[in-house]
CSV table of C-alpha atoms and ligand atoms in Angstrom, one decimal:
chain,number,residue,atom,x,y,z
A,17,MET,CA,-14.0,19.2,7.0
A,18,LYS,CA,-15.8,16.0,6.0
A,19,PHE,CA,-16.0,13.2,8.6
A,20,GLY,CA,-13.1,10.8,8.0
A,21,ARG,CA,-11.4,13.1,5.6
A,22,ARG,CA,-7.6,13.1,5.8
A,23,PRO,CA,-5.0,15.5,4.5
A,24,MET,CA,-3.4,14.2,1.3
A,25,GLN,CA,-0.1,14.9,-0.4
A,26,ILE,CA,0.6,13.9,-4.0
A,27,SER,CA,4.1,13.7,-5.4
A,28,ARG,CA,5.3,12.4,-8.8
A,29,VAL,CA,8.2,10.7,-10.6
A,30,ASP,CA,8.2,11.0,-14.4
A,31,ALA,CA,9.8,8.3,-16.5
A,32,GLY,CA,9.5,8.4,-20.3
A,33,SER,CA,5.9,8.2,-21.4
A,34,SER,CA,4.5,7.4,-17.9
A,35,THR,CA,4.3,9.0,-14.5
A,36,ALA,CA,4.1,7.4,-11.1
A,37,PHE,CA,2.2,9.4,-8.3
A,38,LEU,CA,2.4,8.7,-4.6
A,39,VAL,CA,-0.7,9.7,-2.7
A,40,HIS,CA,0.3,10.0,0.9
A,41,THR,CA,-2.1,10.3,3.8
A,42,ASP,CA,-1.4,10.2,7.5
A,43,VAL,CA,-2.9,6.7,7.8
A,44,VAL,CA,-1.9,4.9,4.5
A,45,ASN,CA,-0.7,5.6,0.9
A,46,TRP,CA,-1.7,4.5,-2.6
A,47,VAL,CA,-0.1,4.9,-6.0
A,48,LEU,CA,-1.4,6.0,-9.4
A,49,LEU,CA,0.5,5.1,-12.6
A,50,GLN,CA,-0.5,7.2,-15.6
A,51,GLU,CA,0.3,6.4,-19.2
A,52,GLY,CA,-1.5,8.7,-21.7
A,53,SER,CA,-5.0,8.9,-20.3
A,54,ASP,CA,-4.9,5.4,-18.8
A,55,LEU,CA,-4.3,4.6,-15.1
A,56,THR,CA,-3.2,1.8,-12.9
A,57,LEU,CA,-4.1,2.1,-9.2
A,58,ILE,CA,-1.9,0.3,-6.7
A,59,ASP,CA,-3.9,-0.2,-3.4
A,60,GLY,CA,-6.9,1.8,-2.5
A,61,GLY,CA,-6.8,2.9,1.1
A,62,TYR,CA,-9.3,2.1,3.8
A,63,PRO,CA,-13.0,1.5,2.9
A,64,GLY,CA,-13.7,5.0,4.0
A,65,GLN,CA,-11.0,6.4,1.7
A,66,ALA,CA,-12.7,5.4,-1.6
A,67,ALA,CA,-13.8,9.0,-2.2
A,68,ALA,CA,-10.3,10.2,-1.3
A,69,VAL,CA,-8.9,7.9,-4.0
A,70,VAL,CA,-11.3,9.5,-6.5
A,71,GLU,CA,-10.3,12.9,-5.3
A,72,SER,CA,-6.6,12.1,-5.9
A,73,ILE,CA,-7.4,10.9,-9.4
A,74,ARG,CA,-9.2,14.1,-10.2
A,75,THR,CA,-6.3,16.1,-8.7
A,76,ILE,CA,-3.9,14.7,-11.3
A,77,GLY,CA,-6.4,15.6,-14.0
A,78,ARG,CA,-7.9,12.1,-14.7
A,79,ARG,CA,-11.2,10.3,-14.0
A,80,PRO,CA,-11.8,7.1,-12.1
A,81,GLU,CA,-13.2,5.7,-15.4
A,82,ASP,CA,-9.6,5.8,-16.7
A,83,ILE,CA,-8.5,3.0,-14.3
A,84,ARG,CA,-7.6,0.0,-16.5
A,85,GLY,CA,-6.7,-2.2,-13.6
A,86,ALA,CA,-5.6,-2.2,-9.9
A,87,LEU,CA,-2.9,-4.0,-8.1
A,88,LEU,CA,-2.7,-5.0,-4.5
A,89,THR,CA,0.4,-5.0,-2.4
A,90,HIS,CA,-1.5,-7.1,0.1
A,91,ALA,CA,-5.0,-7.7,1.3
A,92,HIS,CA,-5.0,-5.8,4.6
A,93,VAL,CA,-8.1,-3.6,5.1
A,94,ASP,CA,-6.0,-0.4,4.8
A,95,HIS,CA,-4.8,-1.3,1.3
A,96,LEU,CA,-7.7,-3.3,0.0
A,97,GLY,CA,-10.7,-1.5,1.6
A,98,GLY,CA,-11.2,1.3,-0.9
A,99,LEU,CA,-10.8,-1.1,-3.9
A,100,VAL,CA,-13.9,-3.1,-2.9
A,101,SER,CA,-16.4,-0.3,-3.7
A,102,LEU,CA,-14.2,1.3,-6.5
A,103,SER,CA,-13.8,-1.9,-8.5
A,104,ALA,CA,-17.5,-2.6,-8.3
A,105,ARG,CA,-18.5,0.9,-9.3
A,106,TYR,CA,-15.9,1.4,-12.1
A,107,GLY,CA,-15.6,-2.2,-13.3
A,108,PHE,CA,-11.9,-2.7,-13.2
A,109,ASP,CA,-10.1,-5.9,-12.3
A,110,VAL,CA,-7.8,-6.2,-9.2
A,111,PHE,CA,-4.7,-8.3,-9.5
A,112,ALA,CA,-2.4,-9.7,-6.7
A,113,ASP,CA,0.4,-12.2,-6.1
A,114,PRO,CA,-1.2,-15.7,-6.7
A,115,ILE,CA,-0.6,-16.5,-3.0
A,116,GLU,CA,-2.5,-13.3,-1.9
A,117,VAL,CA,-5.6,-14.0,-3.9
A,118,ALA,CA,-7.4,-16.2,-1.3
A,119,HIS,CA,-6.5,-13.7,1.4
A,120,ALA,CA,-8.1,-10.9,-0.7
A,121,ARG,CA,-11.2,-13.0,-1.0
A,122,ARG,CA,-11.2,-13.4,2.8
A,123,ASP,CA,-11.0,-17.2,2.7
A,124,TYR,CA,-8.8,-16.4,5.7
A,125,LEU,CA,-7.4,-13.3,7.4
A,126,GLN,CA,-3.8,-12.6,8.2
A,127,GLN,CA,-4.4,-9.3,9.9
A,128,ALA,CA,-3.7,-7.9,13.3
A,129,GLY,CA,-6.8,-8.6,15.5
A,130,PRO,CA,-7.8,-7.6,19.0
A,131,GLY,CA,-5.3,-10.2,20.4
A,132,ASP,CA,-2.4,-8.3,18.7
A,133,ILE,CA,-3.7,-4.8,19.5
A,134,VAL,CA,-4.9,-5.1,23.1
A,135,PRO,CA,-1.5,-5.7,24.6
A,136,ILE,CA,-0.3,-2.4,23.1
A,137,ALA,CA,-3.6,-0.5,23.2
A,138,TYR,CA,-2.6,1.5,26.3
A,139,ARG,CA,0.1,3.4,24.3
A,140,PRO,CA,-1.0,6.9,23.4
A,141,ARG,CA,0.2,6.4,19.8
A,142,VAL,CA,-2.0,3.3,19.4
A,143,ILE,CA,-5.0,5.1,21.0
A,144,HIS,CA,-4.5,8.0,18.5
A,145,TRP,CA,-4.2,5.6,15.6
A,146,LEU,CA,-7.4,3.7,16.5
A,147,ALA,CA,-9.3,7.0,16.8
A,148,MET,CA,-8.1,7.8,13.2
A,149,VAL,CA,-8.9,4.4,11.6
A,150,MET,CA,-12.1,3.4,13.3
A,151,PRO,CA,-14.2,5.9,11.2
A,152,LEU,CA,-12.4,4.7,8.1
A,153,GLY,CA,-13.7,1.1,8.4
A,154,VAL,CA,-10.7,-0.7,9.9
A,155,LEU,CA,-13.1,-3.4,11.2
A,156,SER,CA,-14.5,-4.2,7.7
A,157,ARG,CA,-14.1,-7.9,6.7
A,158,LYS,CA,-15.2,-7.4,3.1
A,159,GLY,CA,-13.0,-9.2,0.6
A,160,ILE,CA,-12.6,-8.8,-3.1
A,161,ASP,CA,-12.5,-11.2,-6.0
A,162,ALA,CA,-8.9,-10.5,-7.0
A,163,HIS,CA,-7.1,-12.4,-9.8
A,164,PRO,CA,-3.5,-13.7,-9.9
A,165,PHE,CA,-1.1,-11.7,-12.0
A,166,PRO,CA,-1.7,-12.5,-15.7
A,167,SER,CA,1.3,-13.1,-17.8
A,168,PRO,CA,2.2,-10.7,-19.2
A,169,LEU,CA,1.0,-8.1,-16.7
A,170,ASP,CA,0.1,-5.5,-19.3
A,171,LEU,CA,-1.1,-2.4,-17.3
A,172,PRO,CA,-0.5,1.3,-17.8
A,173,GLY,CA,2.9,2.4,-16.4
A,174,ARG,CA,4.3,-1.1,-16.8
A,175,PRO,CA,4.5,-2.1,-13.1
A,176,VAL,CA,6.7,-5.1,-12.4
A,177,PRO,CA,5.8,-7.3,-9.4
A,178,VAL,CA,8.6,-8.0,-6.9
A,179,SER,CA,7.9,-10.9,-4.6
A,180,ALA,CA,8.0,-9.4,-1.0
A,181,HIS,CA,6.4,-12.0,1.2
A,182,GLY,CA,6.3,-12.0,5.0
A,183,HIS,CA,4.1,-9.1,6.0
A,184,THR,CA,1.4,-11.3,4.6
A,185,ASP,CA,2.1,-14.6,2.8
A,186,GLY,CA,1.6,-13.2,-0.7
A,187,HIS,CA,2.7,-9.6,-0.2
A,188,SER,CA,4.1,-8.0,-3.4
A,189,ALA,CA,6.0,-4.9,-4.1
A,190,TYR,CA,6.2,-3.3,-7.5
A,191,LEU,CA,8.9,-1.6,-9.5
A,192,VAL,CA,7.5,1.3,-11.5
A,193,ALA,CA,8.7,4.3,-13.4
A,194,ASP,CA,11.2,2.2,-15.5
A,195,GLY,CA,12.5,0.5,-12.3
A,196,SER,CA,13.5,3.8,-10.6
A,197,VAL,CA,10.7,3.6,-8.0
A,198,LEU,CA,9.9,0.8,-5.6
A,199,VAL,CA,6.3,0.7,-4.4
A,200,SER,CA,7.0,-1.3,-1.3
A,201,GLY,CA,3.6,-1.7,0.4
A,202,ASP,CA,4.2,-2.7,4.0
A,203,ALA,CA,7.4,-4.7,3.3
A,204,LEU,CA,9.4,-1.5,3.9
A,205,VAL,CA,7.8,1.7,5.3
A,206,SER,CA,9.1,5.2,6.2
A,207,GLY,CA,6.8,5.8,9.2
A,208,HIS,CA,3.5,4.7,10.8
A,209,PRO,CA,1.1,6.4,13.2
A,210,ILE,CA,2.1,3.9,15.9
A,211,SER,CA,5.8,4.1,15.3
A,212,PRO,CA,7.9,6.6,17.4
A,213,ILE,CA,10.6,6.8,14.7
A,214,THR,CA,10.7,8.3,11.2
A,215,GLY,CA,12.6,7.1,8.2
A,216,PRO,CA,12.9,3.7,6.6
A,217,GLN,CA,11.8,0.9,8.9
A,218,CYS,CA,10.1,-2.4,9.2
A,219,ILE,CA,6.5,-2.2,10.2
A,220,ALA,CA,5.6,-2.9,13.9
A,221,HIS,CA,5.8,-6.6,15.0
A,222,ALA,CA,2.1,-6.6,15.9
A,223,PHE,CA,1.2,-6.1,12.2
A,224,GLN,CA,3.6,-8.7,10.7
A,225,HIS,CA,2.2,-12.1,9.8
A,226,ASP,CA,5.7,-13.8,9.4
A,227,ASP,CA,8.5,-11.7,10.9
A,228,ALA,CA,11.4,-13.9,9.7
A,229,THR,CA,10.2,-14.0,6.1
A,230,ALA,CA,9.5,-10.3,6.2
A,231,ARG,CA,13.1,-9.6,7.3
A,232,ARG,CA,14.5,-11.8,4.5
A,233,THR,CA,12.4,-9.7,2.1
A,234,VAL,CA,14.0,-6.5,3.4
A,235,GLU,CA,17.4,-8.2,3.0
A,236,PHE,CA,16.5,-8.9,-0.6
A,237,LEU,CA,15.4,-5.3,-1.1
A,238,THR,CA,19.1,-4.2,-0.4
A,239,SER,CA,19.9,-5.7,-3.8
A,240,LEU,CA,17.6,-3.4,-5.8
A,241,ASP,CA,18.7,-0.4,-7.9
A,242,ALA,CA,15.6,1.8,-7.4
A,243,THR,CA,16.3,5.3,-6.3
A,244,THR,CA,13.0,6.4,-4.8
A,245,LEU,CA,10.7,4.6,-2.3
A,246,PHE,CA,6.9,4.9,-2.4
A,247,PRO,CA,6.1,3.1,0.9
A,248,GLY,CA,2.7,1.8,2.1
A,249,HIS,CA,2.9,4.1,5.1
A,250,GLY,CA,5.0,7.2,5.8
A,251,PRO,CA,6.2,9.8,3.3
A,252,ARG,CA,8.1,9.3,0.1
A,253,HIS,CA,11.7,8.5,0.6
A,254,ASN,CA,14.3,9.9,-1.8
A,255,GLY,CA,17.5,8.0,-2.1
A,256,PRO,CA,18.7,4.5,-2.9
A,257,VAL,CA,16.1,1.9,-1.8
A,258,ALA,CA,19.0,-0.5,-1.0
A,259,GLU,CA,20.3,1.9,1.6
A,260,ALA,CA,16.7,2.5,2.9
A,261,ALA,CA,16.4,-1.3,3.3
A,262,ARG,CA,19.7,-1.5,5.2
A,263,ARG,CA,18.6,1.2,7.5
A,264,ALA,CA,15.3,-0.5,8.2
A,265,LEU,CA,17.2,-3.7,9.2
A,266,GLU,CA,19.4,-1.6,11.6
A,267,VAL,CA,16.6,0.2,13.3
A,268,SER,CA,13.9,-2.5,13.4
B,2,ZN,ZN1,-0.7,-1.2,5.8
């Protein structure tokens, strides 16, 4: 087993002429949208997972050269990291909510730092998580020259941004597969290595930039009609996203 290599599960939702794939690893997830031979990549894992992103693309029978553009849910290192080297190597643009662009460029950083982690670092789950993510480049501060969403956002699989601020100021979710799947990033997750519970939940307080806004976002997600959740962390969740959001509000 290669150093830093994580187990990977890929699942799919077909919708008309396009397919949405969730690539789930035990530390973070990313999403591939395929339309014909063209791909949209949503998030790119940790810096040390760029090769795993390429592996996931080859597993679905495509090539990284097929990426027509990437989307960020938010600019934390576990979602942005792999995109830094991949976008440079394969020459695709990365788009984000206009508010998230400066964060992606690392003009500032809204990410849990030692001050947030040290108070909980004695917990076995946190120690285990740190051991997993340190080799993947969790301390990298490299940014990316992301662009605000163009209008129209014309990318394979026709992803539709859903404003989901709070986890970071410009966090965005995406409706994909004709609106049947919500790619929720860290606005709504179904598990996390430091969480003792499974199923829909809000991510741990230590990782939230603005808890109150993040909660209002989850309240808004209870109004969506999507029937499958592709979260930023944790496995795929089948069932109404609105119900998942309600459950997250109850347990978090
Ligand atoms: Zn995350």
